[in-house]
mmCIF file of C-alpha atoms in Angstrom:
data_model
loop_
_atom_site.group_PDB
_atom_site.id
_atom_site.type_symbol
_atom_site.label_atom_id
_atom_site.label_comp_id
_atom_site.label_asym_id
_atom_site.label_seq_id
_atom_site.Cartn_x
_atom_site.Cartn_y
_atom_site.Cartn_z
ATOM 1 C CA UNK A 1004 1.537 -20.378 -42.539
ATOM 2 C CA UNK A 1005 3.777 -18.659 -40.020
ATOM 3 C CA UNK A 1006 0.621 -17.242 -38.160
ATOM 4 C CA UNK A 1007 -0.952 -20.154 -37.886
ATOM 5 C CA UNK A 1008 2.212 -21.886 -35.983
ATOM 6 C CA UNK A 1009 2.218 -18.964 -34.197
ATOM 7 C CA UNK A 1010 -0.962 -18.897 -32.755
ATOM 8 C CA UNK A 1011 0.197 -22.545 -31.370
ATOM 9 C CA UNK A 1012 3.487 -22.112 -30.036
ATOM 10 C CA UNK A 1013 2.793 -20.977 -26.776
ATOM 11 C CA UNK A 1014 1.173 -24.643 -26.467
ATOM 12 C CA UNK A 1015 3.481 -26.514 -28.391
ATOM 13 C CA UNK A 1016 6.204 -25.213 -25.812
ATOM 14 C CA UNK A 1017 4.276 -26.209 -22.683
ATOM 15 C CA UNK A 1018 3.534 -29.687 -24.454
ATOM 16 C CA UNK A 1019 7.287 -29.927 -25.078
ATOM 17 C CA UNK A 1020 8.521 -28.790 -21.377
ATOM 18 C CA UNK A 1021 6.636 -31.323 -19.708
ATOM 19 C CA UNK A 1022 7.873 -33.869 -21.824
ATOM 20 C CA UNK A 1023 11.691 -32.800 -22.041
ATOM 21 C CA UNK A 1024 12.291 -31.213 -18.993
ATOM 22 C CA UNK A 1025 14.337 -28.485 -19.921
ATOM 23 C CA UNK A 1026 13.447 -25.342 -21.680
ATOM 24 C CA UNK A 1027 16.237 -25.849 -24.073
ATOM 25 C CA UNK A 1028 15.127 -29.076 -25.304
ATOM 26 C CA UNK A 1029 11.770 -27.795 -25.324
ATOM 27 C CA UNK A 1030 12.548 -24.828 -27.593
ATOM 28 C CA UNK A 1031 14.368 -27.001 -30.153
ATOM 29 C CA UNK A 1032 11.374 -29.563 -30.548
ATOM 30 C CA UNK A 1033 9.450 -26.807 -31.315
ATOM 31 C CA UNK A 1034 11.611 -25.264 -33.647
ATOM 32 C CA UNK A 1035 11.554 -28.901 -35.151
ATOM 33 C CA UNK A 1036 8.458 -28.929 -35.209
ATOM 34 C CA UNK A 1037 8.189 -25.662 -37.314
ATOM 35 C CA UNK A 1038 10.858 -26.999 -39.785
ATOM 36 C CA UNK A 1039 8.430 -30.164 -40.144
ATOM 37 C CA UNK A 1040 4.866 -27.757 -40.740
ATOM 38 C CA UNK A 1041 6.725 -25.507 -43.127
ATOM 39 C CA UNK A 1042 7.898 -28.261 -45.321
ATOM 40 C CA UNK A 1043 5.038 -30.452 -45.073
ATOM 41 C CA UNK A 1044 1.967 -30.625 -47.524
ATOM 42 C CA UNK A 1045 -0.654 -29.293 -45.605
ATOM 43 C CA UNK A 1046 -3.473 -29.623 -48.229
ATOM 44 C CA UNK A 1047 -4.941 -32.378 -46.354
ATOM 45 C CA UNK A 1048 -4.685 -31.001 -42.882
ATOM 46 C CA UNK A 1049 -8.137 -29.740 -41.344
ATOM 47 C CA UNK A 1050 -7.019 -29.262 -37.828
ATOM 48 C CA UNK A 1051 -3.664 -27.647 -37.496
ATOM 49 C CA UNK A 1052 -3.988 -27.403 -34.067
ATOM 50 C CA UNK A 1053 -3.936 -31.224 -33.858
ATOM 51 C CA UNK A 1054 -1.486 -31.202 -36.273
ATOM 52 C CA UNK A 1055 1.081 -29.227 -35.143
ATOM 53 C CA UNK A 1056 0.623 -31.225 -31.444
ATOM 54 C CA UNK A 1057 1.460 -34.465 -33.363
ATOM 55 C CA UNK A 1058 4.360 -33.392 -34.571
ATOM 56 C CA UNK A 1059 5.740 -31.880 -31.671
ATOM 57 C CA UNK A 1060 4.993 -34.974 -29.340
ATOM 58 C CA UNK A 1061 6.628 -37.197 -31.729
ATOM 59 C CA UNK A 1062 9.875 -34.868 -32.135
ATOM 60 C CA UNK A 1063 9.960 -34.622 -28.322
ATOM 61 C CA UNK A 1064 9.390 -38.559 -28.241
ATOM 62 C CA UNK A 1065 13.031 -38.647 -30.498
ATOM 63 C CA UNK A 1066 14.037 -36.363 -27.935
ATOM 64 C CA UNK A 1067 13.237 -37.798 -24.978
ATOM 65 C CA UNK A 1068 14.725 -40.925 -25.689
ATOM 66 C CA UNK A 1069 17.899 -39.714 -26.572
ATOM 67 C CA UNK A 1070 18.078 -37.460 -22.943
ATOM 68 C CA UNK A 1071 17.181 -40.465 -21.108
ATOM 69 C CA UNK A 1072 20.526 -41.932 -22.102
ATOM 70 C CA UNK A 1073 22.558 -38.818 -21.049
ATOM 71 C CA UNK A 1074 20.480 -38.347 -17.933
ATOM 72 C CA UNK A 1075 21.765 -41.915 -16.873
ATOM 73 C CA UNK A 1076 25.155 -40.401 -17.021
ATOM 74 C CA UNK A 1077 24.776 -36.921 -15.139
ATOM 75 C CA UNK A 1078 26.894 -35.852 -12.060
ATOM 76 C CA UNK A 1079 24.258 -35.817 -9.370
ATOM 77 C CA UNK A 1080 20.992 -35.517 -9.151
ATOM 78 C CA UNK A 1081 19.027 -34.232 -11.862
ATOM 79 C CA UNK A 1082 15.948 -31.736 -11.465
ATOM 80 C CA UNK A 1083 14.608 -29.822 -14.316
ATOM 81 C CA UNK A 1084 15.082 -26.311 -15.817
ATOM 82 C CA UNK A 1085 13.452 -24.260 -13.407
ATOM 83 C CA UNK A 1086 10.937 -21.775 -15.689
ATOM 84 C CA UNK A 1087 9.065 -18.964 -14.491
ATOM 85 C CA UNK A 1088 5.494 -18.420 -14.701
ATOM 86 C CA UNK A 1089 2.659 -16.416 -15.728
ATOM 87 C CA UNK A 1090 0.352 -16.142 -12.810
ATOM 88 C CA UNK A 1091 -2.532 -17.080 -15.575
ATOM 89 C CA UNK A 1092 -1.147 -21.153 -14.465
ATOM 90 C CA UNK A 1093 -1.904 -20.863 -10.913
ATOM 91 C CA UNK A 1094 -4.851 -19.045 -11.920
ATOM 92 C CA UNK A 1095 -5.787 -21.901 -13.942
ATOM 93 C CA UNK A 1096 -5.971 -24.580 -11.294
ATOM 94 C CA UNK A 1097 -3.982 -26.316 -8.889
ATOM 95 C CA UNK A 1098 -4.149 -29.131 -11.214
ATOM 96 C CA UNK A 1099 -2.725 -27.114 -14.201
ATOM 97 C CA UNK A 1100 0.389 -25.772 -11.510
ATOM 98 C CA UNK A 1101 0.778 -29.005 -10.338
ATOM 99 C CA UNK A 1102 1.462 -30.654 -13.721
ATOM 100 C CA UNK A 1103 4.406 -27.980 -13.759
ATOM 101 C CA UNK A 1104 5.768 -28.164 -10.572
ATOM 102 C CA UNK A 1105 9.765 -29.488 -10.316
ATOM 103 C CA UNK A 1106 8.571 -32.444 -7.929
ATOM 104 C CA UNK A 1107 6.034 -33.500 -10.704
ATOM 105 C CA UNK A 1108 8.551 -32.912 -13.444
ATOM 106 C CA UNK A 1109 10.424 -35.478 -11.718
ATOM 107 C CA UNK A 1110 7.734 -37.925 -10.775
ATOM 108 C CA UNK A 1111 7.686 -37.814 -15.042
ATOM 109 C CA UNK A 1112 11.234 -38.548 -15.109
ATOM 110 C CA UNK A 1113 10.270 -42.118 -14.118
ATOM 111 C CA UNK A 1114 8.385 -43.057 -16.486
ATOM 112 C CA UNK A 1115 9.181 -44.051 -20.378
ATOM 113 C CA UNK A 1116 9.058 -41.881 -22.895
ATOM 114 C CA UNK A 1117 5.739 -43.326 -24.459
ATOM 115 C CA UNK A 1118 4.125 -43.367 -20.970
ATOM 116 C CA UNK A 1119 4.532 -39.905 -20.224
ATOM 117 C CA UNK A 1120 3.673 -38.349 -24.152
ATOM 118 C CA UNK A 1121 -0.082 -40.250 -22.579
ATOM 119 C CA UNK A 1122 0.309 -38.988 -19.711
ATOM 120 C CA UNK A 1123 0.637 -34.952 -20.566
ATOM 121 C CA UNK A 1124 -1.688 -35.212 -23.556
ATOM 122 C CA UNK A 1125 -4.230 -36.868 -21.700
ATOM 123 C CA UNK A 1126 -4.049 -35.847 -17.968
ATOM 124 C CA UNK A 1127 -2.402 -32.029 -18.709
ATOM 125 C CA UNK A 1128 -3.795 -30.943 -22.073
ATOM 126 C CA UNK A 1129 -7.233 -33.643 -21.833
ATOM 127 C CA UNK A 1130 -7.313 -35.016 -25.453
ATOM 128 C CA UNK A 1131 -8.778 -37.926 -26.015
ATOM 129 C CA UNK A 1132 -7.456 -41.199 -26.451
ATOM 130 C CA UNK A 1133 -8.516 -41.581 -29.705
ATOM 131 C CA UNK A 1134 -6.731 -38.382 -30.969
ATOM 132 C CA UNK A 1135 -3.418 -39.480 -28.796
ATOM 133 C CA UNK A 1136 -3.547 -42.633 -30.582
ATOM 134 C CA UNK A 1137 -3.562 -41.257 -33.814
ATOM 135 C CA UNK A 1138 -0.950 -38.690 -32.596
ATOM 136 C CA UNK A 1139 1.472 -41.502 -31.797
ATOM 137 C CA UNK A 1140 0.082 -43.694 -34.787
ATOM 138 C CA UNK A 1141 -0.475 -46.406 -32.190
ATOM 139 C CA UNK A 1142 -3.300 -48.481 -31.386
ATOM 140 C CA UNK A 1143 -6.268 -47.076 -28.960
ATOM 141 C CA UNK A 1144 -6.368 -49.593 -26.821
ATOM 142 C CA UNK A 1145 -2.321 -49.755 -26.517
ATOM 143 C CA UNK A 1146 -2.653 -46.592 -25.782
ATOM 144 C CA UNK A 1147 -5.584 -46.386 -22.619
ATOM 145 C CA UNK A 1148 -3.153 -49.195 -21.063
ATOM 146 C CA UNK A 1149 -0.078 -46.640 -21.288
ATOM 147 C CA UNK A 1150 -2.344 -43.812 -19.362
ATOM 148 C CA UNK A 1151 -3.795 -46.677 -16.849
ATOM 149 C CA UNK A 1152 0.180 -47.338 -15.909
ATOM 150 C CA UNK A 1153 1.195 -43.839 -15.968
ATOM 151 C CA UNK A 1154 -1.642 -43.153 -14.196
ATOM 152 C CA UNK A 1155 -1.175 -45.548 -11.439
ATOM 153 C CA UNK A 1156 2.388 -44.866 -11.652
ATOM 154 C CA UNK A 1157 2.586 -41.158 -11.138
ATOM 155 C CA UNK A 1158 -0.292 -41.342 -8.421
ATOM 156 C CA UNK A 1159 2.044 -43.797 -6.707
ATOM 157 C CA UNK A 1160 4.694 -41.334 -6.543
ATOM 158 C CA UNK A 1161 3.046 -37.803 -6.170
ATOM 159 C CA UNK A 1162 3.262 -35.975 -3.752
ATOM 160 C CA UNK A 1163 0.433 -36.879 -0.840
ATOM 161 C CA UNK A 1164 -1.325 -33.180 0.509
ATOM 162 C CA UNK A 1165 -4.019 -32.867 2.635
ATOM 163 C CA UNK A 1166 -3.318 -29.327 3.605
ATOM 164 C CA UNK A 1167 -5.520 -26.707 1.095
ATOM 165 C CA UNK A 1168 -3.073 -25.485 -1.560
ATOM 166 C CA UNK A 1169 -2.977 -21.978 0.493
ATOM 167 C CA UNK A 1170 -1.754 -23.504 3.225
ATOM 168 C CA UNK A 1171 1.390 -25.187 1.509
ATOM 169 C CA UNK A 1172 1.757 -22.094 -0.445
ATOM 170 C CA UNK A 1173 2.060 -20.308 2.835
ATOM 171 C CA UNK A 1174 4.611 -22.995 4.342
ATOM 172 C CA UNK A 1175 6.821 -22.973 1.601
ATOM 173 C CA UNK A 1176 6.559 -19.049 2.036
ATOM 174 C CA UNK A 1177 7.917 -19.019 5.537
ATOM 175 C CA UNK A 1178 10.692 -21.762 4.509
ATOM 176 C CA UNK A 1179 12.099 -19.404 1.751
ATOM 177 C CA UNK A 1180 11.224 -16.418 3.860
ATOM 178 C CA UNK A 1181 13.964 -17.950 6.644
ATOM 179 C CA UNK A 1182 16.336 -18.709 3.878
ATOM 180 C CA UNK A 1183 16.145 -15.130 2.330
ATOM 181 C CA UNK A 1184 16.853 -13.532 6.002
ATOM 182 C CA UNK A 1185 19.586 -16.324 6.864
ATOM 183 C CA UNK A 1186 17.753 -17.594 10.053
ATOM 184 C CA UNK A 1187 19.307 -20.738 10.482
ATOM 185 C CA UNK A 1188 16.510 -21.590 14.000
ATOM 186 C CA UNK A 1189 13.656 -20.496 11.634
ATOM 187 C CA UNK A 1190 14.696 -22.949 8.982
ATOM 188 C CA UNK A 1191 14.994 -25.428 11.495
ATOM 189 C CA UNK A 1192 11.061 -24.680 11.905
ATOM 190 C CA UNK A 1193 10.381 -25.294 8.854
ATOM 191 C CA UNK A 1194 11.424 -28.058 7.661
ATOM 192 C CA UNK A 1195 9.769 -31.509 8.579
ATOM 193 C CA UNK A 1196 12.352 -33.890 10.555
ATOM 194 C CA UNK A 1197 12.813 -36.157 6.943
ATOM 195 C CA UNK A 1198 12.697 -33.149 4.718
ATOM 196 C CA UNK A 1199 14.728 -33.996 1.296
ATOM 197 C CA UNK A 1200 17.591 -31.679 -0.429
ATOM 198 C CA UNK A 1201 18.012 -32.442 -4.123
ATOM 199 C CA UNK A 1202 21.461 -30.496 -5.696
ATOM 200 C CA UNK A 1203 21.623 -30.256 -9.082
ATOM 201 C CA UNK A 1204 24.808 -28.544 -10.293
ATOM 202 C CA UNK A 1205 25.597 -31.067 -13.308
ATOM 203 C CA UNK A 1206 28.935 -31.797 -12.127
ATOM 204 C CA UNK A 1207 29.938 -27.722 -13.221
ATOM 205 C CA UNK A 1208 29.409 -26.158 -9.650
ATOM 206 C CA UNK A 1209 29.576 -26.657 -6.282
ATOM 207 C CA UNK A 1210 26.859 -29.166 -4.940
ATOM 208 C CA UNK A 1211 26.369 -32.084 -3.336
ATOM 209 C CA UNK A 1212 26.145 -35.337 -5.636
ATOM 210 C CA UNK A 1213 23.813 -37.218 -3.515
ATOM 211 C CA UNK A 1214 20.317 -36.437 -2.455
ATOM 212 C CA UNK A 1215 20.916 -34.788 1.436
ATOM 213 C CA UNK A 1216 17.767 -36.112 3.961
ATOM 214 C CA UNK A 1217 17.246 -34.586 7.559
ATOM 215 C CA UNK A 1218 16.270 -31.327 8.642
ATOM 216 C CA UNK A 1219 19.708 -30.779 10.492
ATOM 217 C CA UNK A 1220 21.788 -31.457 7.969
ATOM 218 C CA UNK A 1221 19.936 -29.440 5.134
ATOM 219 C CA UNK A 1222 19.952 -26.250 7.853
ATOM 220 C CA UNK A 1223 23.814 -27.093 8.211
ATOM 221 C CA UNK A 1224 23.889 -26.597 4.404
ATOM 222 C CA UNK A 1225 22.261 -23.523 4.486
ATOM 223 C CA UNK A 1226 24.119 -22.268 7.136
ATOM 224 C CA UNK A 1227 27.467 -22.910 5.082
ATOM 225 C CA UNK A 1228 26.126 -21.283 1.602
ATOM 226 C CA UNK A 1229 25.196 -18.382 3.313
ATOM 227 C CA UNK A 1230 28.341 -17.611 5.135
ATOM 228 C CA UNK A 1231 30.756 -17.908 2.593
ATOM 229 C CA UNK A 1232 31.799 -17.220 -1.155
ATOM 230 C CA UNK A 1233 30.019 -19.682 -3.663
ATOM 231 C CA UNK A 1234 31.366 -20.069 -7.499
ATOM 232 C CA UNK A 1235 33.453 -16.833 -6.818
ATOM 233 C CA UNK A 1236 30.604 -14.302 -5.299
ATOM 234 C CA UNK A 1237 30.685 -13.601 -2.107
ATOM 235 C CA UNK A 1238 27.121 -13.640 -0.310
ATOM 236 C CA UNK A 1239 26.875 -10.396 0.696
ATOM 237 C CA UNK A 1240 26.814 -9.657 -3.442
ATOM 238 C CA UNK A 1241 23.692 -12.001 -3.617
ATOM 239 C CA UNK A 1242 20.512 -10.426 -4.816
ATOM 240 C CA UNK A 1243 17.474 -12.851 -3.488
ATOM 241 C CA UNK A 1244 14.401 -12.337 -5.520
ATOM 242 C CA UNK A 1245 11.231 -13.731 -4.422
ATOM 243 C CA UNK A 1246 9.446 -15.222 -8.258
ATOM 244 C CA UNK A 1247 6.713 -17.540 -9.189
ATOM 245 C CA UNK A 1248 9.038 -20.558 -10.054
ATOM 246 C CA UNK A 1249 6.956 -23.791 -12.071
ATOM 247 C CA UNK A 1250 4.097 -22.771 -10.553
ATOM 248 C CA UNK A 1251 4.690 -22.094 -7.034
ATOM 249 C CA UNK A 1252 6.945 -19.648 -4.774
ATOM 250 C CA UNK A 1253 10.661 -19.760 -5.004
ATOM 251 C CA UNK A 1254 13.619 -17.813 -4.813
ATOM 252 C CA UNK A 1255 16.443 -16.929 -7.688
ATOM 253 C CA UNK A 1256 19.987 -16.204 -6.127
ATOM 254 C CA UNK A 1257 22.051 -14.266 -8.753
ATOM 255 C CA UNK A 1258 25.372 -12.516 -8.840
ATOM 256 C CA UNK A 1259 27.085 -9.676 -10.540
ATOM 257 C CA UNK A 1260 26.845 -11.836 -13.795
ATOM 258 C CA UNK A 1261 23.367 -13.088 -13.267
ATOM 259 C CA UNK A 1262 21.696 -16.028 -11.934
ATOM 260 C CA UNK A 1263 23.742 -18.357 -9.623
ATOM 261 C CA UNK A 1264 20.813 -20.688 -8.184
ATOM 262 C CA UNK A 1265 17.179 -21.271 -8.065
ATOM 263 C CA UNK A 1266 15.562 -22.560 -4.680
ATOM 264 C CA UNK A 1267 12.288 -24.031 -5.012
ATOM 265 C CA UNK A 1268 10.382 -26.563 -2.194
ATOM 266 C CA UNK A 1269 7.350 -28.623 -1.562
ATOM 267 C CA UNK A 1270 5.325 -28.159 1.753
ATOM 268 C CA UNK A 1271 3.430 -31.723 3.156
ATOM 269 C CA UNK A 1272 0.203 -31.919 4.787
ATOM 270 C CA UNK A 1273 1.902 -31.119 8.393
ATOM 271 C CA UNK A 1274 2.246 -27.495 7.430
ATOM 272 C CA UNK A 1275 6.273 -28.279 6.458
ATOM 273 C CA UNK A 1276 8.527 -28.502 4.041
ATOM 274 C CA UNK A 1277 9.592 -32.063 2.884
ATOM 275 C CA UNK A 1278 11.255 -31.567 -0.236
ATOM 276 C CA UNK A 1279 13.496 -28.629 -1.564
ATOM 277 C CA UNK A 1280 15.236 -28.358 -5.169
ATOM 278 C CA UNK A 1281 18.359 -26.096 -5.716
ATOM 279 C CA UNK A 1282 19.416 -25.822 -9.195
ATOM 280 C CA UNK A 1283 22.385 -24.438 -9.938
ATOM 281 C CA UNK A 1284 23.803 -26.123 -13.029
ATOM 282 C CA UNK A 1285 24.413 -23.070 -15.072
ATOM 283 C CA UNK A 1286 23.317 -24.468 -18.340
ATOM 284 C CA UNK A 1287 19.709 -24.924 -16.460
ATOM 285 C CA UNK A 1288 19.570 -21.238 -15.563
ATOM 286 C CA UNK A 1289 19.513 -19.931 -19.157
ATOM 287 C CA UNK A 1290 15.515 -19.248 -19.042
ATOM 288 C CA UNK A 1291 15.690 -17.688 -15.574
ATOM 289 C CA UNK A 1292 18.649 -15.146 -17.036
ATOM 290 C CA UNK A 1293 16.629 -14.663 -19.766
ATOM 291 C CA UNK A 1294 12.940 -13.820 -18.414
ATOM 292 C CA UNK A 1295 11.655 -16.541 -20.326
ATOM 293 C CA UNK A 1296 8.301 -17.236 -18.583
ATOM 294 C CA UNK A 1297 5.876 -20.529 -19.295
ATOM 295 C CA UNK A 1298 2.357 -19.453 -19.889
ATOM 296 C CA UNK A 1299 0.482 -22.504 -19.559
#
């Protein structure tokens, strides 16, 4: 019984992630999930794969609906729980990295909770309609018209590239590169003129509360984290590590006591960067403290 949940858990994390957000709220769906299989009659059940995906969806559906209403609350903006990851996801396929990455995370933040269960089961994982529907005991044809409007709705609000994936890999490279070395004119070169700064310290750190726009006020921000003490440690105590963050390059800042912030950013078609997340909410760090790494 336990192998066989086993053997699943791997995807019934990555299934939960992209529908929670968090790698917290992911783990306890899943360990939901496992309280549901072990005390379930599985007689009947001839695909435990499938099985074990319907119950996880629907526990992360209770879930998600829940977070929604404390997410409306939250001091700030709110970005997900940065994870690292296998190489195995970019290796995948841009599509599979993409599906990951914090600025689709939250382009899935917009939509309801039912929309985006369609949305990763179909356009992520590629299961049917037929088996979603079943999944979410709902009606087929319900269901196509909840992946048409997530669909349309997440296309809407996706990121536009027409740079190769290399070449925004190698932007955001050179962005994070400047930040590492604290060279506030390379920044500046970097960044596109209405590049985006979302904060997310949940109200327990230092961090701006509102989105920041303009490249020379995010270098300004830079500038100011780099030059002096932030939550107690000083920068010259910083260790900058260079990690595979969701599916792209980013950087961890950690202190004596561990991690501190996680810098991730999206590169546009121009060859610059146009959005950048900082997470620094300390109760969204937890994974990165503890090496917990997303393998698909």
């Amino acid at each position: 019984m336990s192998d066989v949940f086993e053997e699943h858990r791997d995807l019934l994390f990555a299934v939960a992630y992209r529908m929670l957000g968090t790698a917290a709220d992911a783990e306890d769906a899943v360990q939901d999930a496992w309280l549901r299989w072990s005390s379930a009659d599985r007689s009947d059940v001839q695909d435990p794969k499938a099985y074990l995906v319907r119950i996880t969806t629907n526990v992360a559906l209770d879930r998600l609906r829940s977070a929604r209403a404390q997410r409306e609350t939250y001091v700030g903006p709110w970005l997900p729980e940065p994870m690292l990851t296998s190489p195995d996801v970019a290796a995948e396929g841009a599509e599979l990295a993409e599906s990951v990455s914090m600025a689709m995370l939250v382009v899935l933040e917009t939509l309801s909770p039912l929309e985006r269960a369609v949305f990763v089961l179909k356009e992520v994982f590629g299961y049917p309609y037929a088996e979603i529907a079943r999944a979410l005991d709902r009606a087929e044809t319900s269901v196509r018209q909840l992946g048409t409007r997530a669909r349309k709705h997440v296309e809407a609000r996706r990121p536009r590239f027409e740079a190769g994936g290399a070449e925004r890999r190698a932007a955001t490279e050179r962005f994070l590169e400047a930040v590492v070395g604290g060279d506030i004119n390379r920044l500046m070169e970097t960044l596109a003129p209405d590049v985006t700064l979302w904060t997310d310290g949940g109200g327990k750190v230092r961090a701006p509360r509102k989105i920041v726009h303009g490249a020379d006020l995010i270098a300004r921000f830079f500038a100011n984290i780099t030059t002096r003490p932030y939550e107690g440690v000083d920068p010259a105590d910083w260790l900058l590590r260079r990690v595979e963050i969701n599916g792209g390059p980013a950087v961890v800042v950690s202190g004596p006591d561990g991690p501190i912030s996680v810098i991730t950013a999206t590169a546009g078609a121009d060859g610059r960067v146009r959005d950048i997340q900082l997470v620094a909410n300390p109760d969204k760090l937890r994974a990165i403290a503890e090496g917990r790494t997303l393998t698909m």
